[in-house]
Amino acid sequence: PRRITDKEKRTPPIRAYNPRSSHIRSGYYMALEGKKAVESFCSLNPEFREDHPMIKQGVPMHEVNVWPAEERHPGFRAFNEAYFRDMLAFSKALLRGFALGLGRAEDFFEPYLTAEGTLSSSVLIRYPYIEEYPKPAIRIADDGTQLSFERHQDVSLITVLLQSAVQNLQVKTQAGGYVDVPPSADCYLVNCGTYMEHITHGFFHAPWHRVKFVNAERLSLPFFVNLDNDSTVKPFVPTAEGPAEGAAKVDPAPREALSYGQYLQQGLHKLIVTNGQT
């Protein structure tokens, strides 16, 4: 496979750190020499085409994907679009289990998550090996751990993650410390995002996690499962039919019903302000 060229990285469709680009979600997020080493490519719903109602109306968080030239990167678009659709189907199956665990009907999440409207995103992230790693790209945690990306909770309903063999993901435990999450070639890692935590009154927790600095080539492929823009799940306390385990951690205080588009805009803005762009 050939690498994307510096010229391609700076063309208008490439969005991160590019004032000429109108995209704020999809596209290539470039590394910055001496400052930022991680690079990534974010693709959104392949159903978002120029004639899609949300695209025509200019609704925030909806963008038409812009792809590298097919003749220079053959199969890249086809792979990403197929992977998005496969992961959406897989995620819907997972959510049927979540719904049952909450004491809801198995298809509870179905109306909120459609193939035509989902704001989900698939992100290819590369953590490179660099002989002289730029010091500004390494963060230091309160406990002294060197990090590539600081602690955060995912802005999603759930996140489904595929990792390569190099271990650098850590998750915060109930005791307050961080532990390594071993990578697996046979399994996806699934965690809840803050919208799931919000609508279940904390029954399903969005874990704090961070990316430990390891100077080695590593790939990460998270699929952020996001509902449709206008979907609004009214927060609820899981019923008695759900599992008894964990009921004590539910926060019964009233919670605001948030449309998913509103939640996603606010959550991504806060994440970028706090941690910067991936």
Short mmCIF file of C-alpha atoms in Angstrom, two decimals:
data_model
loop_
_atom_site.label_atom_id
_atom_site.label_comp_id
_atom_site.label_asym_id
_atom_site.label_seq_id
_atom_site.Cartn_x
_atom_site.Cartn_y
_atom_site.Cartn_z
CA PRO A 1 0.00 0.00 0.00
CA ARG A 2 1.27 3.48 -0.81
CA ARG A 3 1.31 6.32 1.68
CA ILE A 4 -0.68 9.48 1.15
CA THR A 5 1.62 12.26 -0.09
CA ASP A 6 2.26 15.57 1.64
CA LYS A 7 0.54 17.35 -1.24
CA GLU A 8 -2.57 15.18 -0.87
CA LYS A 9 -2.64 15.82 2.87
CA ARG A 10 -2.94 19.55 2.27
CA THR A 11 -5.61 19.59 -0.41
CA PRO A 12 -8.94 21.23 0.51
CA PRO A 13 -10.82 18.00 1.34
CA ILE A 14 -8.34 17.27 4.12
CA ARG A 15 -9.97 18.81 7.15
CA ALA A 16 -7.85 18.88 10.31
CA TYR A 17 -5.87 22.10 10.73
CA ASN A 18 -6.87 23.20 7.24
CA PRO A 19 -8.74 26.53 7.14
CA ARG A 20 -9.74 25.91 3.50
CA SER A 21 -11.78 22.82 4.37
CA SER A 22 -15.47 23.04 5.22
CA HIS A 23 -15.44 19.61 6.85
CA ILE A 24 -15.28 19.43 10.62
CA ARG A 25 -15.63 15.64 11.07
CA SER A 26 -14.70 13.59 8.02
CA GLY A 27 -11.39 13.39 6.20
CA TYR A 28 -7.72 13.06 6.93
CA TYR A 29 -6.30 14.37 10.22
CA MET A 30 -2.67 15.10 9.46
CA ALA A 31 0.36 14.86 11.68
CA LEU A 32 2.23 18.10 12.36
CA GLU A 33 6.00 17.82 12.18
CA GLY A 34 7.58 18.38 15.57
CA LYS A 35 4.19 18.73 17.30
CA LYS A 36 1.70 15.95 16.55
CA ALA A 37 2.65 12.43 15.46
CA VAL A 38 -0.68 10.61 15.25
CA GLU A 39 -2.57 10.67 11.94
CA SER A 40 -6.04 9.39 11.15
CA PHE A 41 -8.82 9.22 8.59
CA CYS A 42 -12.47 9.59 9.61
CA SER A 43 -15.32 8.41 7.38
CA LEU A 44 -19.00 9.01 8.01
CA ASN A 45 -22.21 7.37 6.86
CA PRO A 46 -21.85 6.43 3.16
CA GLU A 47 -25.56 7.25 2.78
CA PHE A 48 -24.67 10.93 3.25
CA ARG A 49 -24.65 12.00 -0.39
CA GLU A 50 -25.34 15.39 -1.95
CA ASP A 51 -29.06 14.59 -2.27
CA HIS A 52 -29.45 13.44 1.36
CA PRO A 53 -32.03 15.68 3.15
CA MET A 54 -29.67 16.53 6.01
CA ILE A 55 -26.86 17.39 3.60
CA LYS A 56 -29.14 19.60 1.51
CA GLN A 57 -30.30 21.41 4.66
CA GLY A 58 -26.75 21.86 5.92
CA VAL A 59 -27.48 20.21 9.28
CA PRO A 60 -24.32 20.15 11.43
CA MET A 61 -22.42 16.85 11.88
CA HIS A 62 -23.55 15.61 8.42
CA GLU A 63 -20.91 15.60 5.68
CA VAL A 64 -20.32 13.87 2.37
CA ASN A 65 -17.13 11.82 2.57
CA VAL A 66 -14.27 12.99 0.36
CA TRP A 67 -11.94 10.17 -0.65
CA PRO A 68 -8.37 9.95 -1.92
CA ALA A 69 -8.12 9.43 -5.67
CA GLU A 70 -9.09 5.87 -6.59
CA GLU A 71 -6.26 5.45 -9.09
CA ARG A 72 -3.71 6.27 -6.40
CA HIS A 73 -5.40 4.46 -3.49
CA PRO A 74 -7.38 1.62 -5.13
CA GLY A 75 -10.00 0.00 -2.93
CA PHE A 76 -9.67 2.45 -0.05
CA ARG A 77 -13.17 3.89 -0.46
CA ALA A 78 -14.76 0.50 -1.11
CA PHE A 79 -13.17 -1.00 1.99
CA ASN A 80 -14.23 1.86 4.25
CA GLU A 81 -17.82 1.96 3.00
CA ALA A 82 -18.21 -1.83 3.34
CA TYR A 83 -16.61 -1.79 6.79
CA PHE A 84 -18.97 0.99 7.92
CA ARG A 85 -22.03 -0.97 6.86
CA ASP A 86 -20.76 -4.22 8.39
CA MET A 87 -19.95 -2.51 11.68
CA LEU A 88 -23.32 -0.81 11.79
CA ALA A 89 -25.08 -4.19 11.43
CA PHE A 90 -22.79 -5.70 14.09
CA SER A 91 -23.43 -2.78 16.44
CA LYS A 92 -27.19 -3.13 16.05
CA ALA A 93 -26.86 -6.76 17.12
CA LEU A 94 -24.83 -5.71 20.16
CA LEU A 95 -27.44 -3.11 21.09
CA ARG A 96 -30.13 -5.76 21.19
CA GLY A 97 -28.18 -7.31 24.04
CA PHE A 98 -27.78 -3.96 25.76
CA ALA A 99 -31.54 -3.38 25.48
CA LEU A 100 -32.35 -6.71 27.09
CA GLY A 101 -29.84 -5.96 29.85
CA LEU A 102 -31.74 -2.76 30.56
CA GLY A 103 -35.05 -4.53 30.81
CA ARG A 104 -36.26 -3.11 27.50
CA ALA A 105 -37.57 -4.76 24.37
CA GLU A 106 -34.84 -6.27 22.23
CA ASP A 107 -35.48 -3.77 19.43
CA PHE A 108 -35.52 -0.75 21.76
CA PHE A 109 -32.68 1.09 19.98
CA GLU A 110 -33.78 0.25 16.43
CA PRO A 111 -35.91 3.37 15.73
CA TYR A 112 -33.11 5.64 16.89
CA LEU A 113 -30.35 4.11 14.75
CA THR A 114 -31.08 3.87 11.03
CA ALA A 115 -28.85 3.12 8.06
CA GLU A 116 -30.00 6.33 6.37
CA GLY A 117 -29.50 8.69 9.29
CA THR A 118 -26.89 7.39 11.71
CA LEU A 119 -24.17 9.84 12.71
CA SER A 120 -21.76 6.98 13.39
CA SER A 121 -18.14 7.29 12.31
CA SER A 122 -15.33 4.90 11.48
CA VAL A 123 -11.81 6.13 12.22
CA LEU A 124 -8.49 4.67 11.08
CA ILE A 125 -5.79 5.83 13.52
CA ARG A 126 -2.06 5.35 13.05
CA TYR A 127 0.36 5.74 15.96
CA PRO A 128 3.75 5.80 14.20
CA TYR A 129 7.25 4.77 15.15
CA ILE A 130 9.53 7.81 14.97
CA GLU A 131 13.21 7.55 15.78
CA GLU A 132 13.25 11.00 17.38
CA TYR A 133 9.72 11.33 18.69
CA PRO A 134 8.58 14.97 19.03
CA LYS A 135 8.38 15.88 22.71
CA PRO A 136 5.25 18.06 22.31
CA ALA A 137 3.39 14.94 21.09
CA ILE A 138 3.93 13.18 24.43
CA ARG A 139 1.67 14.15 27.33
CA ILE A 140 2.43 13.37 30.98
CA ALA A 141 -0.41 12.12 33.20
CA ASP A 142 -0.77 13.00 36.88
CA ASP A 143 0.69 9.60 37.76
CA GLY A 144 3.72 10.19 35.54
CA THR A 145 2.64 7.93 32.66
CA GLN A 146 3.63 9.12 29.20
CA LEU A 147 0.59 9.39 26.95
CA SER A 148 -0.23 9.77 23.26
CA PHE A 149 -3.81 10.81 24.08
CA GLU A 150 -5.02 11.95 27.48
CA ARG A 151 -7.83 10.51 29.56
CA HIS A 152 -11.31 10.87 28.13
CA GLN A 153 -14.72 9.27 27.83
CA ASP A 154 -16.07 8.43 24.39
CA VAL A 155 -18.64 10.71 22.79
CA SER A 156 -20.87 7.93 21.48
CA LEU A 157 -23.66 5.55 22.41
CA ILE A 158 -21.18 2.68 22.35
CA THR A 159 -17.75 2.26 20.75
CA VAL A 160 -16.58 -0.92 19.01
CA LEU A 161 -12.78 -1.05 18.76
CA LEU A 162 -10.40 -3.19 16.73
CA GLN A 163 -6.75 -2.94 17.82
CA SER A 164 -3.45 -4.13 16.39
CA ALA A 165 -0.98 -6.17 18.43
CA VAL A 166 0.88 -3.33 20.19
CA GLN A 167 -0.62 -2.69 23.62
CA ASN A 168 -1.12 0.95 24.64
CA LEU A 169 -4.76 1.35 25.72
CA GLN A 170 -5.47 1.79 29.42
CA VAL A 171 -8.79 1.98 31.30
CA LYS A 172 -9.54 3.46 34.71
CA THR A 173 -10.73 1.00 37.35
CA GLN A 174 -13.22 1.57 40.16
CA ALA A 175 -10.24 1.72 42.53
CA GLY A 176 -9.03 4.81 40.66
CA GLY A 177 -5.91 3.51 38.93
CA TYR A 178 -5.35 2.58 35.30
CA VAL A 179 -4.77 -0.91 33.94
CA ASP A 180 -3.59 -2.10 30.53
CA VAL A 181 -6.20 -3.48 28.13
CA PRO A 182 -4.62 -6.38 26.22
CA PRO A 183 -5.16 -6.26 22.46
CA SER A 184 -6.67 -9.25 20.68
CA ALA A 185 -6.76 -10.25 17.04
CA ASP A 186 -9.86 -12.33 17.73
CA CYS A 187 -12.07 -9.87 19.60
CA TYR A 188 -13.52 -6.41 19.43
CA LEU A 189 -13.40 -4.23 22.52
CA VAL A 190 -16.78 -2.68 23.33
CA ASN A 191 -17.34 0.17 25.74
CA CYS A 192 -20.17 2.58 26.46
CA GLY A 193 -20.09 6.24 25.56
CA THR A 194 -21.44 9.13 27.59
CA TYR A 195 -24.85 9.10 25.87
CA MET A 196 -25.48 5.55 27.08
CA GLU A 197 -24.40 6.57 30.56
CA HIS A 198 -26.69 9.60 30.41
CA ILE A 199 -29.85 7.83 29.26
CA THR A 200 -29.43 4.90 31.71
CA HIS A 201 -28.76 7.13 34.75
CA GLY A 202 -25.28 5.66 35.02
CA PHE A 203 -26.36 2.01 34.92
CA PHE A 204 -24.01 1.49 31.98
CA HIS A 205 -20.91 3.55 32.73
CA ALA A 206 -18.75 5.30 30.13
CA PRO A 207 -15.23 4.35 31.27
CA TRP A 208 -12.39 6.81 31.45
CA HIS A 209 -9.52 5.62 29.29
CA ARG A 210 -6.28 6.89 27.79
CA VAL A 211 -3.64 5.95 25.23
CA LYS A 212 -0.23 5.17 26.68
CA PHE A 213 2.78 6.37 24.70
CA VAL A 214 4.61 3.52 22.99
CA ASN A 215 7.08 4.35 20.24
CA ALA A 216 5.99 1.60 17.88
CA GLU A 217 3.81 1.28 14.80
CA ARG A 218 0.25 0.68 15.97
CA LEU A 219 -3.14 0.82 14.28
CA SER A 220 -6.47 1.42 15.99
CA LEU A 221 -9.86 1.22 14.28
CA PRO A 222 -12.70 2.50 16.48
CA PHE A 223 -16.27 2.54 15.25
CA PHE A 224 -18.23 5.17 17.16
CA VAL A 225 -21.89 4.18 17.23
CA ASN A 226 -24.00 7.34 17.07
CA LEU A 227 -27.77 7.61 16.74
CA ASP A 228 -29.62 9.66 14.13
CA ASN A 229 -29.55 13.45 14.47
CA ASP A 230 -33.12 13.89 15.69
CA SER A 231 -33.19 10.78 17.89
CA THR A 232 -33.97 11.64 21.48
CA VAL A 233 -33.91 8.83 24.02
CA LYS A 234 -35.62 9.95 27.21
CA PRO A 235 -33.41 8.96 30.18
CA PHE A 236 -34.81 6.06 32.16
CA VAL A 237 -33.94 3.99 35.20
CA PRO A 238 -33.54 0.34 34.15
CA THR A 239 -36.51 -1.76 35.20
CA ALA A 240 -36.61 -4.62 37.67
CA GLU A 241 -36.62 -7.05 34.76
CA GLY A 242 -33.06 -5.98 34.00
CA PRO A 243 -30.09 -7.41 35.89
CA ALA A 244 -30.04 -6.64 39.61
CA GLU A 245 -26.26 -6.27 39.50
CA GLY A 246 -25.31 -2.64 39.22
CA ALA A 247 -28.69 -1.26 40.28
CA ALA A 248 -27.12 0.40 43.32
CA LYS A 249 -24.95 2.64 41.11
CA VAL A 250 -27.92 4.20 39.30
CA ASP A 251 -28.26 7.93 39.88
CA PRO A 252 -32.01 8.63 40.14
CA ALA A 253 -31.67 12.41 39.74
CA PRO A 254 -33.67 13.79 36.78
CA ARG A 255 -31.73 14.07 33.52
CA GLU A 256 -32.41 16.19 30.47
CA ALA A 257 -33.58 14.52 27.29
CA LEU A 258 -30.97 15.41 24.66
CA SER A 259 -31.35 15.07 20.92
CA TYR A 260 -28.42 13.10 19.59
CA GLY A 261 -27.30 15.84 17.22
CA GLN A 262 -27.17 18.32 20.10
CA TYR A 263 -25.30 15.86 22.30
CA LEU A 264 -22.74 15.04 19.60
CA GLN A 265 -21.97 18.68 18.78
CA GLN A 266 -21.47 19.58 22.43
CA GLY A 267 -19.52 16.44 23.26
CA LEU A 268 -17.07 16.62 20.35
CA HIS A 269 -16.43 20.32 20.94
CA LYS A 270 -15.65 19.67 24.60
CA LEU A 271 -13.35 16.74 23.72
CA ILE A 272 -11.38 18.77 21.18
CA VAL A 273 -11.02 21.71 23.58
CA THR A 274 -9.80 19.41 26.34
CA ASN A 275 -7.64 16.91 24.44
CA GLY A 276 -7.09 18.31 20.96
CA GLN A 277 -7.75 16.56 17.65
CA THR A 278 -6.74 12.95 17.16
#
